[in-house]
Coordinates of C-alpha atoms and ligand atoms in Angstrom, one line a residue:
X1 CA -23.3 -9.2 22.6
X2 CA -21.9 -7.8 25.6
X3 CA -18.7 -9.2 26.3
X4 CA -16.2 -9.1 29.3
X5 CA -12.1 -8.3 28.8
X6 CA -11.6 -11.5 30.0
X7 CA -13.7 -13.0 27.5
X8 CA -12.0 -11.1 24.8
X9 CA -8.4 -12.6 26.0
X10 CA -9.7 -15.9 26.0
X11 CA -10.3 -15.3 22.5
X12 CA -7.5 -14.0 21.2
X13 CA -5.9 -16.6 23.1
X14 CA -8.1 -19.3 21.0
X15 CA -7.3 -17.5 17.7
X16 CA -3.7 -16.9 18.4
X17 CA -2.9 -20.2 20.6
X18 CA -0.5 -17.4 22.6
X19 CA -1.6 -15.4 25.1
X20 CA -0.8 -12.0 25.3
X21 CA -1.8 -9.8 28.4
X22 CA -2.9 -6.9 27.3
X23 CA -1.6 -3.4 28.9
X24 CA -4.0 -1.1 29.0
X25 CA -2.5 2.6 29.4
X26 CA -6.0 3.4 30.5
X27 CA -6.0 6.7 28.4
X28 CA -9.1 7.4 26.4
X29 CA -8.2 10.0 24.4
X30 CA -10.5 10.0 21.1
X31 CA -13.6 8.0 21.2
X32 CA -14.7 6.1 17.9
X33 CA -18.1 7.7 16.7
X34 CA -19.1 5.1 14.2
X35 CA -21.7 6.5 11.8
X36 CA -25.0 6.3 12.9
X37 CA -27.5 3.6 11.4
X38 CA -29.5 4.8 8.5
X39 CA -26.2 6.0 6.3
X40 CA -27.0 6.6 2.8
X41 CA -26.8 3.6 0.5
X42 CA -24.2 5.8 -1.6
X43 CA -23.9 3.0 -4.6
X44 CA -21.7 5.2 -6.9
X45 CA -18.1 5.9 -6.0
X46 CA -17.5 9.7 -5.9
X47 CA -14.4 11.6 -6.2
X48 CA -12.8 12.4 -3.1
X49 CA -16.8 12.9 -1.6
X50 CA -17.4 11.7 2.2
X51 CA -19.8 8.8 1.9
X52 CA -22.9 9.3 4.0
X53 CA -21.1 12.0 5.8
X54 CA -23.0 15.5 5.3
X55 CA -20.6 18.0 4.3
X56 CA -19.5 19.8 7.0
X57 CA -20.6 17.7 9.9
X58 CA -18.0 16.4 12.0
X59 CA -18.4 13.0 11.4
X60 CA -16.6 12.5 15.3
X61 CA -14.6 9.6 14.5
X62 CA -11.1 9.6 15.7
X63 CA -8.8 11.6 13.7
X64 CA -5.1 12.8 14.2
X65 CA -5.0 16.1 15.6
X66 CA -7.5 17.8 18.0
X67 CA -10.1 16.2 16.4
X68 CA -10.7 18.7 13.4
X69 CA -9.0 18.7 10.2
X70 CA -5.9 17.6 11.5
X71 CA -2.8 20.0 12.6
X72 CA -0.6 21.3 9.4
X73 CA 2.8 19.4 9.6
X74 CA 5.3 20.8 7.2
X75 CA 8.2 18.2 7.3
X76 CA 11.8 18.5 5.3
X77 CA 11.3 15.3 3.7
X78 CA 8.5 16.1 1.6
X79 CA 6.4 18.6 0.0
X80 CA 2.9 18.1 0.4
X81 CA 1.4 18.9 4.1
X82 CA 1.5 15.4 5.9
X83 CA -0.4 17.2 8.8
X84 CA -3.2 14.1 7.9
X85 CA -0.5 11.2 8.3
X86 CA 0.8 9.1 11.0
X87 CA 4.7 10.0 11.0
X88 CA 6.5 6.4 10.6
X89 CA 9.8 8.2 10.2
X90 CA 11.9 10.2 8.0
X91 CA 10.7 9.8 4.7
X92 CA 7.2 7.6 5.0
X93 CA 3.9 9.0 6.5
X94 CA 1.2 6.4 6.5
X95 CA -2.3 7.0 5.8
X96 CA -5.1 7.4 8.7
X97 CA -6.7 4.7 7.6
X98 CA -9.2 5.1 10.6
X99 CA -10.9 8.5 8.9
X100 CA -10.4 6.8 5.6
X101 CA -14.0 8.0 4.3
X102 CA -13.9 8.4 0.6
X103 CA -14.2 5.7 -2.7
X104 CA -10.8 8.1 -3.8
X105 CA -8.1 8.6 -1.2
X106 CA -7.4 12.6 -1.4
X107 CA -3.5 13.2 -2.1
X108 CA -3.7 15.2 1.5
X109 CA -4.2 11.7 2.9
X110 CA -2.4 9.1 0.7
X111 CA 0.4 7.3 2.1
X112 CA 4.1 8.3 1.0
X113 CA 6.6 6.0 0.4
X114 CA 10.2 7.2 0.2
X115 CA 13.3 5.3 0.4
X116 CA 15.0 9.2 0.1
X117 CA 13.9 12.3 0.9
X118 CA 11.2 14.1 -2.3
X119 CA 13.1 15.5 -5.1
X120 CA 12.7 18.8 -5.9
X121 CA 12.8 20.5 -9.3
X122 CA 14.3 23.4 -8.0
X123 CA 17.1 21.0 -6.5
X124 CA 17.4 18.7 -9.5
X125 CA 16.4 19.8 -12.8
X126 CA 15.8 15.7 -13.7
X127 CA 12.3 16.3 -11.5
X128 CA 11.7 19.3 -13.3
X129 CA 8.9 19.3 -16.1
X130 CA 11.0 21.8 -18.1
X131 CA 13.5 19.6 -17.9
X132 CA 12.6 15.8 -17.5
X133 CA 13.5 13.5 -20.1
X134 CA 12.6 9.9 -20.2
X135 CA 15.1 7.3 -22.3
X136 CA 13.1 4.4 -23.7
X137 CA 16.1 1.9 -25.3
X138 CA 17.7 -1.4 -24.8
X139 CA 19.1 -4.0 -27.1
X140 CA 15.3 -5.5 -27.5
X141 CA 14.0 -2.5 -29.2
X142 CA 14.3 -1.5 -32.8
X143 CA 14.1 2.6 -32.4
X144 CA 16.0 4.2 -29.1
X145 CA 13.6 7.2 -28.4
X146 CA 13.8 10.3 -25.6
X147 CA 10.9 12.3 -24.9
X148 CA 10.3 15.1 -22.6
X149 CA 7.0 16.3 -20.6
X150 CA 5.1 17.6 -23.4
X151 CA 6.0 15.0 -25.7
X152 CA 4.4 12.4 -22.8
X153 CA 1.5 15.0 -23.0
X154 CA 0.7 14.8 -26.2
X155 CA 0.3 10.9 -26.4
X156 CA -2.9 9.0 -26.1
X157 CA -3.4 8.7 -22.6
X158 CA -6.2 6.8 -20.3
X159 CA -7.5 7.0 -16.6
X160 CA -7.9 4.5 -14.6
X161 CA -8.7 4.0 -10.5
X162 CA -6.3 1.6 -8.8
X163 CA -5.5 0.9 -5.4
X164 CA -1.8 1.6 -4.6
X165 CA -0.5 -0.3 -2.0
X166 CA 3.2 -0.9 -0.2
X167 CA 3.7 -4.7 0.4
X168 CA 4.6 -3.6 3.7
X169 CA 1.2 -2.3 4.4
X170 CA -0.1 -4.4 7.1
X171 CA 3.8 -5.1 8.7
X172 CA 2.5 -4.4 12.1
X173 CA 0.2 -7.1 11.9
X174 CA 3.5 -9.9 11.8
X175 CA 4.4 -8.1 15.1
X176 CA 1.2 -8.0 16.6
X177 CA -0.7 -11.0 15.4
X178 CA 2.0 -13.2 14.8
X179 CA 4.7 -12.0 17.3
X180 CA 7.3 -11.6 14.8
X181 CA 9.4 -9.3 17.0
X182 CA 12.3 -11.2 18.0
X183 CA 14.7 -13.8 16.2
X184 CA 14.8 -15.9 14.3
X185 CA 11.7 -15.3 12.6
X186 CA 12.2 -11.1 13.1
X187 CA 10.6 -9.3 10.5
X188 CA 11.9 -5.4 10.5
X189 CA 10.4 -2.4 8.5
X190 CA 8.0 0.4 8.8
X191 CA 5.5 -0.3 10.8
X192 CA 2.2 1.3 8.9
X193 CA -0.3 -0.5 10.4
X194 CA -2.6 -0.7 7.9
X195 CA -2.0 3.0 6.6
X196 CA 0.0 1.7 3.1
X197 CA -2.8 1.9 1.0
X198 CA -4.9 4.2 -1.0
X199 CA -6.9 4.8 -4.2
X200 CA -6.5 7.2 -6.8
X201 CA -7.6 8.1 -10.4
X202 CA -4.1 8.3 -12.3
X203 CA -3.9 9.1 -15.6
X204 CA -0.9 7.9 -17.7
X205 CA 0.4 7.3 -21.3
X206 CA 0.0 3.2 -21.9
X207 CA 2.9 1.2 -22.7
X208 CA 1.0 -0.6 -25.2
X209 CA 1.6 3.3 -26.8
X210 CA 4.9 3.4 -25.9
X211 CA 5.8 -0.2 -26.7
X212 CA 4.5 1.0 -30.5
X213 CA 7.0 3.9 -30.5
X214 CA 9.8 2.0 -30.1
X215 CA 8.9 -1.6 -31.5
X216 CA 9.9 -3.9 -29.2
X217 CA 11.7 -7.3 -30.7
X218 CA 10.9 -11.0 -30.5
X219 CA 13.7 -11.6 -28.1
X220 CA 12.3 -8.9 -25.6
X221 CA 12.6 -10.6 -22.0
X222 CA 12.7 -7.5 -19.7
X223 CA 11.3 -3.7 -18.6
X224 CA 13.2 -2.1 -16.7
X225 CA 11.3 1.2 -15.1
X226 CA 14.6 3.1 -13.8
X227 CA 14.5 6.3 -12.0
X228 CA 17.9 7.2 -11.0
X229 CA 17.3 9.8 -9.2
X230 CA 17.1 9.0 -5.7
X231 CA 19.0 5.6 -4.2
X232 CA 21.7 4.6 -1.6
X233 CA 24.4 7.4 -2.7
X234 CA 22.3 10.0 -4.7
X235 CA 24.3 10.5 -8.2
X236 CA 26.8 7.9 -7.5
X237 CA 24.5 5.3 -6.4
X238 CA 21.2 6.4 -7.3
X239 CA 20.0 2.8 -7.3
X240 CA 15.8 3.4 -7.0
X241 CA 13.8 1.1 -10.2
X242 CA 12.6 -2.0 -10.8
X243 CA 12.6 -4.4 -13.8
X244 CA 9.7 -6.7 -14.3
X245 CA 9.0 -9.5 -16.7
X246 CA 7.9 -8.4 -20.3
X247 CA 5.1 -11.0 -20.7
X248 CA 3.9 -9.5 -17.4
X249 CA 3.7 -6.3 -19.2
X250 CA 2.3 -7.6 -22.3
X251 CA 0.0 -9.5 -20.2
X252 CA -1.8 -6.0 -20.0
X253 CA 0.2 -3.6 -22.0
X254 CA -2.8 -1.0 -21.9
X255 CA -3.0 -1.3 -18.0
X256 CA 0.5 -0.3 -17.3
X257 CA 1.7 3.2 -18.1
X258 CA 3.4 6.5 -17.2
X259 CA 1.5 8.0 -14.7
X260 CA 1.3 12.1 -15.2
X261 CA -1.9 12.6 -13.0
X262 CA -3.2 12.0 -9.5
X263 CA -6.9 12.3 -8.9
X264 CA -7.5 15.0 -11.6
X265 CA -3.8 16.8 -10.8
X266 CA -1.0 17.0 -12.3
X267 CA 1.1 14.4 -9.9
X268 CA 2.6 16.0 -6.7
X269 CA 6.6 15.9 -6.0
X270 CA 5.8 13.3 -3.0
X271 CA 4.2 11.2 -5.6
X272 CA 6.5 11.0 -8.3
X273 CA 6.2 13.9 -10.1
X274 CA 6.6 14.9 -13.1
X275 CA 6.3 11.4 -14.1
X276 CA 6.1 7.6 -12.3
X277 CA 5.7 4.1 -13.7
X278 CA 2.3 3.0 -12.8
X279 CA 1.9 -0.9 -12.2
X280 CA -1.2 -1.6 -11.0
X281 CA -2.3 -4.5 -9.0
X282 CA 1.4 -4.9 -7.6
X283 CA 3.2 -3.8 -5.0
X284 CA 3.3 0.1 -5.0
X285 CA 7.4 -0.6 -5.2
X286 CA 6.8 -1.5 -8.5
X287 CA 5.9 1.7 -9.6
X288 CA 8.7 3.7 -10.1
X289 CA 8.6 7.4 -8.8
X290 CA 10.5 10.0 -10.8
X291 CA 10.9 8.0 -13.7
X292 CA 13.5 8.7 -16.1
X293 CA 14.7 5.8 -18.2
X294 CA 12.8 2.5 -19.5
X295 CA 15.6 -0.3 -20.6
X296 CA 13.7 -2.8 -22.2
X297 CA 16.1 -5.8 -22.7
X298 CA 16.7 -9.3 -23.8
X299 CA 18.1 -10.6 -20.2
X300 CA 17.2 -10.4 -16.7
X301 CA 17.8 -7.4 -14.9
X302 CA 18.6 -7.3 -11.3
X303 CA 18.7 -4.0 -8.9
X304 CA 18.4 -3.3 -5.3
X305 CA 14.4 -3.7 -5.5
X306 CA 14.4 -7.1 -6.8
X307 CA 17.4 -8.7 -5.0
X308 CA 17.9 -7.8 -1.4
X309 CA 15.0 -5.1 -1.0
X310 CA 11.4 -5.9 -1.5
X311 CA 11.8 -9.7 -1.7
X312 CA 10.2 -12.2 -0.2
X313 CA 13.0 -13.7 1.9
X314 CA 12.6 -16.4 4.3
X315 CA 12.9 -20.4 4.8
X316 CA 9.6 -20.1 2.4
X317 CA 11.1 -18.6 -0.5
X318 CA 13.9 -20.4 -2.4
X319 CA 15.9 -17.2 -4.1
X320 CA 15.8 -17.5 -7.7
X321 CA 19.7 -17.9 -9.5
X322 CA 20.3 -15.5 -12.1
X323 CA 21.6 -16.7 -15.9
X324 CA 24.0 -16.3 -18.3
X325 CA 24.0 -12.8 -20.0
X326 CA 22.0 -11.4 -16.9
X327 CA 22.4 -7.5 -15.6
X328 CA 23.1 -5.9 -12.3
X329 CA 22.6 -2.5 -11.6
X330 CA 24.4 -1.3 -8.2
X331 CA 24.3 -5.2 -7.5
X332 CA 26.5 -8.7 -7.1
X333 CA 25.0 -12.0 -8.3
X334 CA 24.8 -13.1 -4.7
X335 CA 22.7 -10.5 -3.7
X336 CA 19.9 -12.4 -5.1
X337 CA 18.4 -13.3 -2.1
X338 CA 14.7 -13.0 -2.2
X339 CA 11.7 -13.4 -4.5
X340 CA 10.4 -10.0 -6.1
X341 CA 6.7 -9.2 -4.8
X342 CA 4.3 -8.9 -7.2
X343 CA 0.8 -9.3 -7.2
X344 CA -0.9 -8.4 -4.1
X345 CA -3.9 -10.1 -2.6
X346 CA -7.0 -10.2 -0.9
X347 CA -7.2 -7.9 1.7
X348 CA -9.7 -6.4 4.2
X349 CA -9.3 -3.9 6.7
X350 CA -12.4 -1.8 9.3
X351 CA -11.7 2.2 9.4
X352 CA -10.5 1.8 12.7
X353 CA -7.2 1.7 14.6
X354 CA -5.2 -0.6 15.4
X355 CA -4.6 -1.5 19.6
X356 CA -0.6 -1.9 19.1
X357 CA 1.5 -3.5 21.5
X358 CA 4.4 -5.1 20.3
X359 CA 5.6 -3.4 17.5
X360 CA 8.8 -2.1 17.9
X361 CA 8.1 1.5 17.8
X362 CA 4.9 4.0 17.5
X363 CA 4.4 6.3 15.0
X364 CA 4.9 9.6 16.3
X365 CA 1.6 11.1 16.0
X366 CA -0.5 7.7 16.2
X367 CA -4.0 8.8 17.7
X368 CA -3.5 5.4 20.1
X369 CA -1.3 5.2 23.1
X370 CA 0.9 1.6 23.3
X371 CA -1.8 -0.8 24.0
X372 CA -4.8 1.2 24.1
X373 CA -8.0 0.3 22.5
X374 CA -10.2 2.6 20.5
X375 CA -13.4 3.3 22.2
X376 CA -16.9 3.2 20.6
X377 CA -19.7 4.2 22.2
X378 CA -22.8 1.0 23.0
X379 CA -26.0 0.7 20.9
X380 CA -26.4 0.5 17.4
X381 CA -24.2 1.6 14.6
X382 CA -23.0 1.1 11.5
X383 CA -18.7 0.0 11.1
X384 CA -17.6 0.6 7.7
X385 CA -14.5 -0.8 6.3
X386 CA -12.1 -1.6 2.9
X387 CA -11.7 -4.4 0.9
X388 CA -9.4 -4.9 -2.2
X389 CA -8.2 -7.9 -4.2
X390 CA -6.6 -6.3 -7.5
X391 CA -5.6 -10.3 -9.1
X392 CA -9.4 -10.7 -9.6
X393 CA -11.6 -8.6 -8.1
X394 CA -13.5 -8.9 -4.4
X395 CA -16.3 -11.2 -4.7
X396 CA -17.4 -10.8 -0.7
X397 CA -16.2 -9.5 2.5
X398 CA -17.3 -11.0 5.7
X399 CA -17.1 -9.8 9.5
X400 CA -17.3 -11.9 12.8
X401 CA -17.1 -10.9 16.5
X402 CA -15.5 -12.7 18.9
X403 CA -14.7 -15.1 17.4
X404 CA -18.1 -16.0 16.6
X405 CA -19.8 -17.0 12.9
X406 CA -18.8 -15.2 10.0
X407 CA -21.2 -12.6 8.7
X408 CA -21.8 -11.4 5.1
X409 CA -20.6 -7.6 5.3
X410 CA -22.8 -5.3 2.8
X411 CA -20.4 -3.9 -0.1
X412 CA -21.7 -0.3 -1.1
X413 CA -19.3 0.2 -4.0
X414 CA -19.5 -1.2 -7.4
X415 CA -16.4 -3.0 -8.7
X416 CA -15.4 -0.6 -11.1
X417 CA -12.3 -3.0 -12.0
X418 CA -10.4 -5.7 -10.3
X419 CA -8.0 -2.7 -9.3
X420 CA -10.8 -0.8 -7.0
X421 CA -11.1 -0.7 -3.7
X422 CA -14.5 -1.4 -2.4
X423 CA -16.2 -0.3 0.8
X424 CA -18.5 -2.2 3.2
X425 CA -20.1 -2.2 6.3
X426 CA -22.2 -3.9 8.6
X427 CA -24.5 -3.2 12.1
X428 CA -23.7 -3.8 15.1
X429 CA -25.1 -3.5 18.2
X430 CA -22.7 -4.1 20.9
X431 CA -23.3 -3.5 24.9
X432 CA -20.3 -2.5 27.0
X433 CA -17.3 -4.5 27.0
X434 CA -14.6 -5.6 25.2
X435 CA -14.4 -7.0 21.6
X436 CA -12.6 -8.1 18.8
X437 CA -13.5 -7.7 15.5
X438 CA -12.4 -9.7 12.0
X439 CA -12.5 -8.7 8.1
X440 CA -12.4 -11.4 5.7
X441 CA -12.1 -10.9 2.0
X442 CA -13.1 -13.4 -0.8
X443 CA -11.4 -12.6 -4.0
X444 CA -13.2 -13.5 -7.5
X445 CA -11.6 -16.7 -7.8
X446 CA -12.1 -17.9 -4.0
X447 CA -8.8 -16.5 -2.6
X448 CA -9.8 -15.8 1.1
X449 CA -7.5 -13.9 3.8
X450 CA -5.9 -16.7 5.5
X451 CA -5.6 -16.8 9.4
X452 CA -1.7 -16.4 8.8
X453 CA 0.9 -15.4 6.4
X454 CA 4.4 -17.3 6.3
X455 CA 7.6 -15.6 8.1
X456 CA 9.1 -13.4 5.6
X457 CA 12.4 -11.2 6.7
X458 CA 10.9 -8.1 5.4
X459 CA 7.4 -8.5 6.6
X460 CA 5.8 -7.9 3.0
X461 CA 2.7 -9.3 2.2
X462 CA 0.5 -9.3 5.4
X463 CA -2.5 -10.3 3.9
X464 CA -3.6 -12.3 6.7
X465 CA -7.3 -11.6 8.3
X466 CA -7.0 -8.8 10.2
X467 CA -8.0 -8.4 14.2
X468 CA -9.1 -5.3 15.8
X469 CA -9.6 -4.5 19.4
X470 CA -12.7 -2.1 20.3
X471 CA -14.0 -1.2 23.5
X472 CA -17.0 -0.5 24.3
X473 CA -17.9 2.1 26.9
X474 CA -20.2 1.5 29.3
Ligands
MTE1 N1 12.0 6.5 -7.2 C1 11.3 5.9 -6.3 N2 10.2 5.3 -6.6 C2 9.4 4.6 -5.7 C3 9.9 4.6 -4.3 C4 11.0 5.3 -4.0 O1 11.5 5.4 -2.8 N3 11.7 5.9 -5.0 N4 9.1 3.9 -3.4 C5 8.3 2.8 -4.0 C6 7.4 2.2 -3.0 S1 8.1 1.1 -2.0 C7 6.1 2.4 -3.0 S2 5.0 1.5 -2.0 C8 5.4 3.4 -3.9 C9 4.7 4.5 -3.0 O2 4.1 5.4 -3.8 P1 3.5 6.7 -3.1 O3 4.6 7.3 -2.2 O4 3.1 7.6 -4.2 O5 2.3 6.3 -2.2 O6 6.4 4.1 -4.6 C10 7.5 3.3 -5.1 N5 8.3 4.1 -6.1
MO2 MO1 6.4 -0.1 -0.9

């Protein structure tokens, strides 16, 4: 299985038709301890519990930090300790999806995705549960209503476990796999990695409830989950929400709520709190954080985040038009330049990091230096990985090395729902050298991870199969 670096250019080369020297910074910094062969067959996801990792041991994979628990990193921008994130910039830390261990992804390691700084209640009384309100109206429902936190409280409410995802998750991988780094076909945005992504147990109030409250008429066309609390130009231009289609609602009225809850908890300022829209399946931009008005109306609505932010915009994607009687919220009629994402799909991924080369810049704290490989040690282990295809459901995940035949990975999570995550994993046995690595997921209805994704400006959707560099030390 040994291979040489040579042998693993070659094929990259083959898979990528463009050859790209690699630059090793010859660091070796952390060193990848994959878990040893014989891991428990853990079958039954468990909150937030290590899977076949004893409690206590140091499991030795890479992590950020000194290889403990990861250094405590208060930052301005949020609220929560993002000592256990990769620092993208400002207001987004991305998840280390390399120690990624558990079926539930703690809130101590789930990804944050701010266009703005957090909200605070002691800042802004909107955010505050004393406080909040929530206006549910619109010229499509028969009975305007306003409710505050306890009001929500007091509602049926359901839990479910979903994967929340950023359509960016996975942006690096445009840069890196496809080269999309310079024009025309440049595709800009955080550059996560694959750290976008995590599972949680949310709790939240149905619209199918809510939807009852008001009573909703025949000529009902669109929801419009608004927060209005954070945007361009807070208070004047507070332009953060994002309308979707009401048949894609009533598609699954009882799927689709107000979240109040994260993993148990009630939700956490970085998350939304007191109160965020919860959409699952779609991109994470679809649900709303700080949620404070639903418009449910009988036109199109059209904001920043279904216009000119978080579309699909490229040769690929013909813009829709917008129609008589249609709304704009902090927008013009041609800003209407994208399709909204929605659904997102099949998608694989090892717990292992990335060897990044081209993208534009590092994440502050990333545990690789520019082009660096992660290092595991020879013999046999046991790499474990993600896989997640919320349209249907993941039917199988395969692996392949170097470019070699594709090999059924074992999945050691039930599919609690099409939203889950599962995990897998699979042996291997390498010798010294150099090798690259390949997760392929099959979703319930035979959607596999292509080799590529279409050029799109904001490098959304990367659902692509996913390469990873190891090396192997001698
Ligand atoms: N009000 C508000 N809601 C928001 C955002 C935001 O910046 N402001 N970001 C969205 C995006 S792009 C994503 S991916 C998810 C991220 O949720 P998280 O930060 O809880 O992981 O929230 C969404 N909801
Ligand atoms: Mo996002």
């Amino acid at each position: 299985m040994a291979s040489h670096p040579d042998e693993l250019e070659r094929t990259i080369a083959r898979l990528t038709r463009e050859p790209d020297p690699l630059h090793m910074a010859g660091r070796r910094r952390f060193f990848v301890t994959a878990l040893a062969s014989g891991i428990a067959g853990a079958s039954l996801p468990a909150l937030a519990q290590p899977a076949g990792v004893p409690a206590g041991a140091g499991s030795g994979r890479l992590t950020i930090g000194d290889g403990g628990r990861g250094p405590s990193r208060i930052h301005p921008s949020f609220v929560k300790d993002v000592g256990l994130m990769t620092d993208l910039n400002a207001t987004n830390q991305g998840g280390a999806w390399w120690n990624f261990d558990t079926y539930i992804t703690p809130v101590s390691q789930f990804y944050v995705r701010n266009a703005f700084r957090t909200p605070r209640a002691e800042e802004d009384s909107r955010v505050d549960p004393r406080h909040w309100r929530l206006r549910i109206h619109g010229d499509a429902v028969e009975r305007e209503l306003t409710i505050g936190y306890d009001d929500l409280l007091k509602m049926p409410s359901r839990s479910i476990i979903s994967v929340m995802q950023c359509t960016g998750n996975g942006r690096t991988l445009f840069w890196e796999q496809q080269d999309m780094v310079a024009d025309p076909t440049r595709v800009t945005g955080n550059g996560w990695g694959l750290g976008g992504v995590g599972q949680a147990e949310w709790q939240y109030v149905p619209m199918s409830h809510i939807l009852d409250l008001v009573g909703v008429k025949r000529n009902a066309k669109s929801v419009l989950f608004w927060s209005g609390v954070d945007g361009k130009k807070p208070n004047t231009e507070s332009d953060t929400g994002r309308p979707m289609p009401y048949a894609d609602v009533m598609e699954r009225p009882d799927d689709i709520g107000l979240a109040f809850k994260m993993n148990g908890a009630p939700l956490g300022p970085d998350h939304g709190a007191p109160v965020r829209a919860l959409v699952p399946g779609w991109c994470g931009g679809a649900s709303t954080k700080w949620l404070t008005e639903i418009k449910i109306s009988s036109h199109d609505v059209w904001v920043r985040l279904n216009t000119y932010d978080h579309t699909l915009m490229g040769p690929d994607y013909p813009p829709p038009r917008p129609t008589e009687g249609d709304e704009f919220r902090f927008v013009r009629p041609d800003q209407l330049l994208g399709i909204p994402v929605t659904w997102q799909e099949a998608r694989s991924m090892l717990a292992i990091p990335l060897t990044l080369q081209k993208q534009p810049d590092m994440p502050s704290n990333y545990p690789l230096a520019r082009g660096e490989m992660p290092v595991l040690r020879a013999g046999p282990q046991v790499l474990r990985g993600y896989a997640w295809a919320p349209r249907t459901g993941v039917k199988r995940v395969h692996v392949r090395v170097n470019g070699g035949r594709w090999e059924a990975a074992r999945i050691i999570d039930p599919q609690v729902s099409r939203y889950t995550w599962v995990r897998f994993e699979f042996p291997f046995n390498p010798g010294p050298g150099d090798y690259l690595l390949e997760t392929r997921a099959t979703d319930n209805e035979g959607g596999m991870q292509p080799d590529s994704v279409p050029f799109n400006k904001g490098g959304y959707n990367f659902f692509a199969i996913p390469r990873f560099k190891v090396r192997v030390a001698a």
